[in-house]
Structure formats: structure tokens, C-alpha cells
JSON list of C-alpha atoms in Angstrom, two decimals:
[
{"chain": "A", "resi": 1, "resn": "MET", "atom": "CA", "xyz": [32.09, -35.34, -22.02]},
{"chain": "A", "resi": 2, "resn": "GLY", "atom": "CA", "xyz": [29.88, -33.94, -19.19]},
{"chain": "A", "resi": 3, "resn": "ARG", "atom": "CA", "xyz": [26.23, -34.65, -18.62]},
{"chain": "A", "resi": 4, "resn": "LYS", "atom": "CA", "xyz": [23.73, -32.27, -20.12]},
{"chain": "A", "resi": 5, "resn": "LYS", "atom": "CA", "xyz": [21.50, -30.48, -17.67]},
{"chain": "A", "resi": 6, "resn": "GLN", "atom": "CA", "xyz": [17.95, -31.77, -17.87]},
{"chain": "A", "resi": 7, "resn": "VAL", "atom": "CA", "xyz": [15.62, -28.84, -18.53]},
{"chain": "A", "resi": 8, "resn": "ASN", "atom": "CA", "xyz": [11.96, -28.85, -17.45]},
{"chain": "A", "resi": 9, "resn": "LYS", "atom": "CA", "xyz": [11.99, -32.33, -15.98]},
{"chain": "A", "resi": 10, "resn": "PHE", "atom": "CA", "xyz": [8.60, -31.72, -14.38]},
{"chain": "A", "resi": 11, "resn": "PRO", "atom": "CA", "xyz": [5.49, -30.70, -16.34]},
{"chain": "A", "resi": 12, "resn": "VAL", "atom": "CA", "xyz": [3.98, -27.26, -15.79]},
{"chain": "A", "resi": 13, "resn": "ALA", "atom": "CA", "xyz": [0.81, -28.81, -14.32]},
{"chain": "A", "resi": 14, "resn": "PHE", "atom": "CA", "xyz": [2.90, -30.62, -11.69]},
{"chain": "A", "resi": 15, "resn": "ARG", "atom": "CA", "xyz": [4.75, -27.41, -10.84]},
{"chain": "A", "resi": 16, "resn": "LYS", "atom": "CA", "xyz": [1.50, -25.46, -10.46]},
{"chain": "A", "resi": 17, "resn": "MET", "atom": "CA", "xyz": [0.05, -28.17, -8.22]},
{"chain": "A", "resi": 18, "resn": "ALA", "atom": "CA", "xyz": [3.21, -28.13, -6.09]},
{"chain": "A", "resi": 19, "resn": "LEU", "atom": "CA", "xyz": [3.08, -24.33, -5.76]},
{"chain": "A", "resi": 20, "resn": "GLU", "atom": "CA", "xyz": [-0.58, -24.39, -4.75]},
{"chain": "A", "resi": 21, "resn": "ARG", "atom": "CA", "xyz": [0.24, -26.91, -2.05]},
{"chain": "A", "resi": 22, "resn": "LEU", "atom": "CA", "xyz": [3.26, -24.85, -0.97]},
{"chain": "A", "resi": 23, "resn": "LYS", "atom": "CA", "xyz": [1.02, -21.84, -0.29]},
{"chain": "A", "resi": 24, "resn": "SER", "atom": "CA", "xyz": [-0.98, -23.68, 2.33]},
{"chain": "A", "resi": 25, "resn": "CYS", "atom": "CA", "xyz": [1.55, -26.10, 3.79]},
{"chain": "A", "resi": 26, "resn": "ARG", "atom": "CA", "xyz": [3.41, -25.58, 7.04]},
{"chain": "A", "resi": 27, "resn": "ASN", "atom": "CA", "xyz": [6.47, -27.67, 6.19]},
{"chain": "A", "resi": 28, "resn": "ALA", "atom": "CA", "xyz": [8.03, -27.14, 2.77]},
{"chain": "A", "resi": 29, "resn": "THR", "atom": "CA", "xyz": [10.67, -29.81, 3.42]},
{"chain": "A", "resi": 30, "resn": "ALA", "atom": "CA", "xyz": [8.02, -32.47, 4.06]},
{"chain": "A", "resi": 31, "resn": "LEU", "atom": "CA", "xyz": [6.08, -31.38, 0.96]},
{"chain": "A", "resi": 32, "resn": "ALA", "atom": "CA", "xyz": [9.21, -31.53, -1.17]},
{"chain": "A", "resi": 33, "resn": "ALA", "atom": "CA", "xyz": [10.04, -35.03, 0.13]},
{"chain": "A", "resi": 34, "resn": "GLU", "atom": "CA", "xyz": [6.49, -36.16, -0.63]},
{"chain": "A", "resi": 35, "resn": "LEU", "atom": "CA", "xyz": [6.77, -34.80, -4.17]},
{"chain": "A", "resi": 36, "resn": "GLY", "atom": "CA", "xyz": [10.24, -36.27, -4.67]},
{"chain": "A", "resi": 37, "resn": "ILE", "atom": "CA", "xyz": [12.02, -32.96, -5.23]},
{"chain": "A", "resi": 38, "resn": "HIS", "atom": "CA", "xyz": [14.42, -30.78, -3.27]},
{"chain": "A", "resi": 39, "resn": "ARG", "atom": "CA", "xyz": [12.89, -28.04, -1.10]},
{"chain": "A", "resi": 40, "resn": "THR", "atom": "CA", "xyz": [14.78, -25.28, -2.89]},
{"chain": "A", "resi": 41, "resn": "GLN", "atom": "CA", "xyz": [13.23, -26.40, -6.18]},
{"chain": "A", "resi": 42, "resn": "LEU", "atom": "CA", "xyz": [9.81, -25.34, -4.86]},
{"chain": "A", "resi": 43, "resn": "TYR", "atom": "CA", "xyz": [11.08, -21.83, -4.19]},
{"chain": "A", "resi": 44, "resn": "LYS", "atom": "CA", "xyz": [12.80, -21.64, -7.60]},
{"chain": "A", "resi": 45, "resn": "TRP", "atom": "CA", "xyz": [9.53, -22.58, -9.29]},
{"chain": "A", "resi": 46, "resn": "ARG", "atom": "CA", "xyz": [7.65, -20.05, -7.19]},
{"chain": "A", "resi": 47, "resn": "ASP", "atom": "CA", "xyz": [10.06, -17.30, -8.18]},
{"chain": "A", "resi": 48, "resn": "GLN", "atom": "CA", "xyz": [9.92, -18.28, -11.86]},
{"chain": "A", "resi": 49, "resn": "MET", "atom": "CA", "xyz": [6.19, -18.88, -12.24]},
{"chain": "A", "resi": 50, "resn": "GLU", "atom": "CA", "xyz": [4.53, -16.34, -9.97]},
{"chain": "A", "resi": 51, "resn": "PRO", "atom": "CA", "xyz": [4.74, -12.59, -10.49]},
{"chain": "A", "resi": 52, "resn": "VAL", "atom": "CA", "xyz": [6.64, -10.56, -7.92]},
{"chain": "A", "resi": 53, "resn": "GLU", "atom": "CA", "xyz": [5.26, -7.18, -6.89]},
{"chain": "A", "resi": 54, "resn": "ASP", "atom": "CA", "xyz": [8.39, -5.22, -5.92]},
{"chain": "A", "resi": 55, "resn": "GLY", "atom": "CA", "xyz": [11.17, -7.66, -6.69]},
{"chain": "A", "resi": 56, "resn": "SER", "atom": "CA", "xyz": [11.82, -8.67, -3.10]},
{"chain": "A", "resi": 57, "resn": "GLY", "atom": "CA", "xyz": [10.32, -11.45, -1.07]},
{"chain": "A", "resi": 58, "resn": "PRO", "atom": "CA", "xyz": [7.77, -14.05, -2.07]},
{"chain": "A", "resi": 59, "resn": "ALA", "atom": "CA", "xyz": [5.26, -13.72, -4.89]},
{"chain": "A", "resi": 60, "resn": "GLU", "atom": "CA", "xyz": [2.43, -11.24, -4.42]},
{"chain": "A", "resi": 61, "resn": "ASN", "atom": "CA", "xyz": [-0.37, -13.79, -4.36]},
{"chain": "A", "resi": 62, "resn": "SER", "atom": "CA", "xyz": [1.19, -16.10, -1.80]},
{"chain": "A", "resi": 63, "resn": "ARG", "atom": "CA", "xyz": [-0.10, -16.28, 1.76]},
{"chain": "A", "resi": 64, "resn": "GLU", "atom": "CA", "xyz": [3.31, -15.31, 3.11]},
{"chain": "A", "resi": 65, "resn": "ARG", "atom": "CA", "xyz": [3.31, -12.13, 1.02]},
{"chain": "A", "resi": 66, "resn": "GLU", "atom": "CA", "xyz": [-0.15, -11.18, 2.33]},
{"chain": "A", "resi": 67, "resn": "LEU", "atom": "CA", "xyz": [0.95, -11.74, 5.91]},
{"chain": "A", "resi": 68, "resn": "ARG", "atom": "CA", "xyz": [4.10, -9.67, 5.41]},
{"chain": "A", "resi": 69, "resn": "LYS", "atom": "CA", "xyz": [1.99, -6.79, 4.05]},
{"chain": "A", "resi": 70, "resn": "GLU", "atom": "CA", "xyz": [-0.35, -7.03, 7.02]},
{"chain": "A", "resi": 71, "resn": "ILE", "atom": "CA", "xyz": [2.59, -7.03, 9.45]},
{"chain": "A", "resi": 72, "resn": "ARG", "atom": "CA", "xyz": [4.08, -3.93, 7.79]},
{"chain": "A", "resi": 73, "resn": "GLU", "atom": "CA", "xyz": [0.73, -2.14, 8.01]},
{"chain": "A", "resi": 74, "resn": "LEU", "atom": "CA", "xyz": [0.25, -3.10, 11.65]},
{"chain": "A", "resi": 75, "resn": "LYS", "atom": "CA", "xyz": [3.77, -1.93, 12.51]},
{"chain": "A", "resi": 76, "resn": "ARG", "atom": "CA", "xyz": [3.09, 1.39, 10.79]},
{"chain": "A", "resi": 77, "resn": "VAL", "atom": "CA", "xyz": [-0.16, 1.89, 12.71]},
{"chain": "A", "resi": 78, "resn": "LEU", "atom": "CA", "xyz": [1.52, 0.87, 15.97]},
{"chain": "A", "resi": 79, "resn": "GLY", "atom": "CA", "xyz": [4.26, 3.43, 15.35]},
{"chain": "A", "resi": 80, "resn": "GLU", "atom": "CA", "xyz": [1.67, 6.16, 14.77]},
{"chain": "A", "resi": 81, "resn": "LYS", "atom": "CA", "xyz": [-0.14, 5.23, 17.98]},
{"chain": "A", "resi": 82, "resn": "ALA", "atom": "CA", "xyz": [3.13, 5.25, 19.93]},
{"chain": "A", "resi": 83, "resn": "LEU", "atom": "CA", "xyz": [3.82, 8.78, 18.64]},
{"chain": "A", "resi": 84, "resn": "GLU", "atom": "CA", "xyz": [0.33, 9.87, 19.69]},
{"chain": "A", "resi": 85, "resn": "VAL", "atom": "CA", "xyz": [0.82, 8.42, 23.17]},
{"chain": "A", "resi": 86, "resn": "ASP", "atom": "CA", "xyz": [4.16, 10.21, 23.54]},
{"chain": "A", "resi": 87, "resn": "PHE", "atom": "CA", "xyz": [2.59, 13.48, 22.42]},
{"chain": "A", "resi": 88, "resn": "PHE", "atom": "CA", "xyz": [-0.30, 13.22, 24.85]},
{"chain": "A", "resi": 89, "resn": "LYS", "atom": "CA", "xyz": [1.97, 12.18, 27.73]},
{"chain": "A", "resi": 90, "resn": "GLY", "atom": "CA", "xyz": [4.08, 15.27, 27.13]},
{"chain": "A", "resi": 91, "resn": "ALA", "atom": "CA", "xyz": [1.03, 17.50, 26.92]},
{"chain": "A", "resi": 92, "resn": "LEU", "atom": "CA", "xyz": [-0.38, 16.03, 30.15]},
{"chain": "A", "resi": 93, "resn": "GLN", "atom": "CA", "xyz": [2.93, 16.60, 31.96]},
{"chain": "A", "resi": 94, "resn": "LYS", "atom": "CA", "xyz": [2.94, 20.24, 30.86]},
{"chain": "A", "resi": 95, "resn": "VAL", "atom": "CA", "xyz": [-0.66, 20.76, 32.03]},
{"chain": "A", "resi": 96, "resn": "GLU", "atom": "CA", "xyz": [0.10, 19.12, 35.39]},
{"chain": "A", "resi": 97, "resn": "ALA", "atom": "CA", "xyz": [3.24, 21.26, 35.81]},
{"chain": "A", "resi": 98, "resn": "ARG", "atom": "CA", "xyz": [1.25, 24.44, 35.16]},
{"chain": "A", "resi": 99, "resn": "ARG", "atom": "CA", "xyz": [-1.44, 23.41, 37.65]},
{"chain": "A", "resi": 100, "resn": "ARG", "atom": "CA", "xyz": [1.18, 22.72, 40.33]},
{"chain": "A", "resi": 101, "resn": "SER", "atom": "CA", "xyz": [2.95, 26.04, 39.82]},
{"chain": "A", "resi": 102, "resn": "SER", "atom": "CA", "xyz": [-0.29, 28.07, 39.86]},
{"chain": "A", "resi": 103, "resn": "SER", "atom": "CA", "xyz": [-1.92, 26.30, 42.81]},
{"chain": "A", "resi": 104, "resn": "GLY", "atom": "CA", "xyz": [0.38, 27.70, 45.52]},
{"chain": "A", "resi": 105, "resn": "PHE", "atom": "CA", "xyz": [-1.25, 28.74, 48.82]},
{"chain": "A", "resi": 106, "resn": "GLY", "atom": "CA", "xyz": [-2.34, 32.36, 49.05]},
{"chain": "A", "resi": 107, "resn": "GLY", "atom": "CA", "xyz": [-2.09, 32.86, 45.33]},
{"chain": "A", "resi": 108, "resn": "GLN", "atom": "CA", "xyz": [-4.64, 34.67, 43.24]},
{"chain": "A", "resi": 109, "resn": "ALA", "atom": "CA", "xyz": [-7.49, 32.59, 41.84]},
{"chain": "A", "resi": 110, "resn": "SER", "atom": "CA", "xyz": [-7.36, 31.87, 38.17]},
{"chain": "A", "resi": 111, "resn": "THR", "atom": "CA", "xyz": [-10.93, 33.13, 37.57]},
{"chain": "A", "resi": 112, "resn": "THR", "atom": "CA", "xyz": [-11.90, 36.76, 37.45]},
{"chain": "A", "resi": 113, "resn": "LYS", "atom": "CA", "xyz": [-14.36, 38.25, 39.93]},
{"chain": "A", "resi": 114, "resn": "SER", "atom": "CA", "xyz": [-17.67, 39.46, 38.70]},
{"chain": "A", "resi": 115, "resn": "GLY", "atom": "CA", "xyz": [-18.31, 43.17, 38.54]},
{"chain": "A", "resi": 116, "resn": "SER", "atom": "CA", "xyz": [-20.86, 43.23, 41.40]}
]
């Protein structure tokens, strides 16, 4: 007969402590080794115990999630600014082209003469 799978080997308090430490640690593998668990177990606990905002990526209250949101927002703003720059470059090129074509020698001035 096969071995039964051990369910909930670690207490909830231990899991919560591990997840809090995971949020601020730089090396999940080292943290997992220190705690005596496999690295993937940390991520399984995170996915089970912390709510997920849109079903993809890390939990909404994790530092990684906050940084991903900030990156998305910055990319969006950067894209808008790039569009603005392209628009203004095109407008400037059109203005310069009009000035060059109307500034030929001997041409009529662009201002009207006064009535005197």
C-alpha cells in the first residue's frame, strides 16, 4: 500500500511568517533552505493564502505585485509621451517645410501692407 500524503504539515502561523519573509527577501531559495522547505512550497502557500486580484501573477498585496503595477503604469505613460513627441515632431516638420517653401527670394511678404 502507498504512503498517504501528509496534509498541512506546517501550521498556519509558520506559513504566514514564511510568506511575510518572502515578501521582503531577495533570495527565495535561501529563505526556503533556512526554513527547511522547498522553494516552490513558498509560492504554493502564497497562491493559496493570499488573495489574487486578477488571477494572474503574484498576490495583490505582495511587493512584486506593486512593482509590476508601477511598471505597467510607467510603460503606459512612456507610450503616451512617445506619441506626443512623434506628433510634435511631425507638426514641426510641416511648419519648417511651409517656411522653406514660402521664403523664396523675390516672393511676396506674408504680411499685408497697411492702407497708408
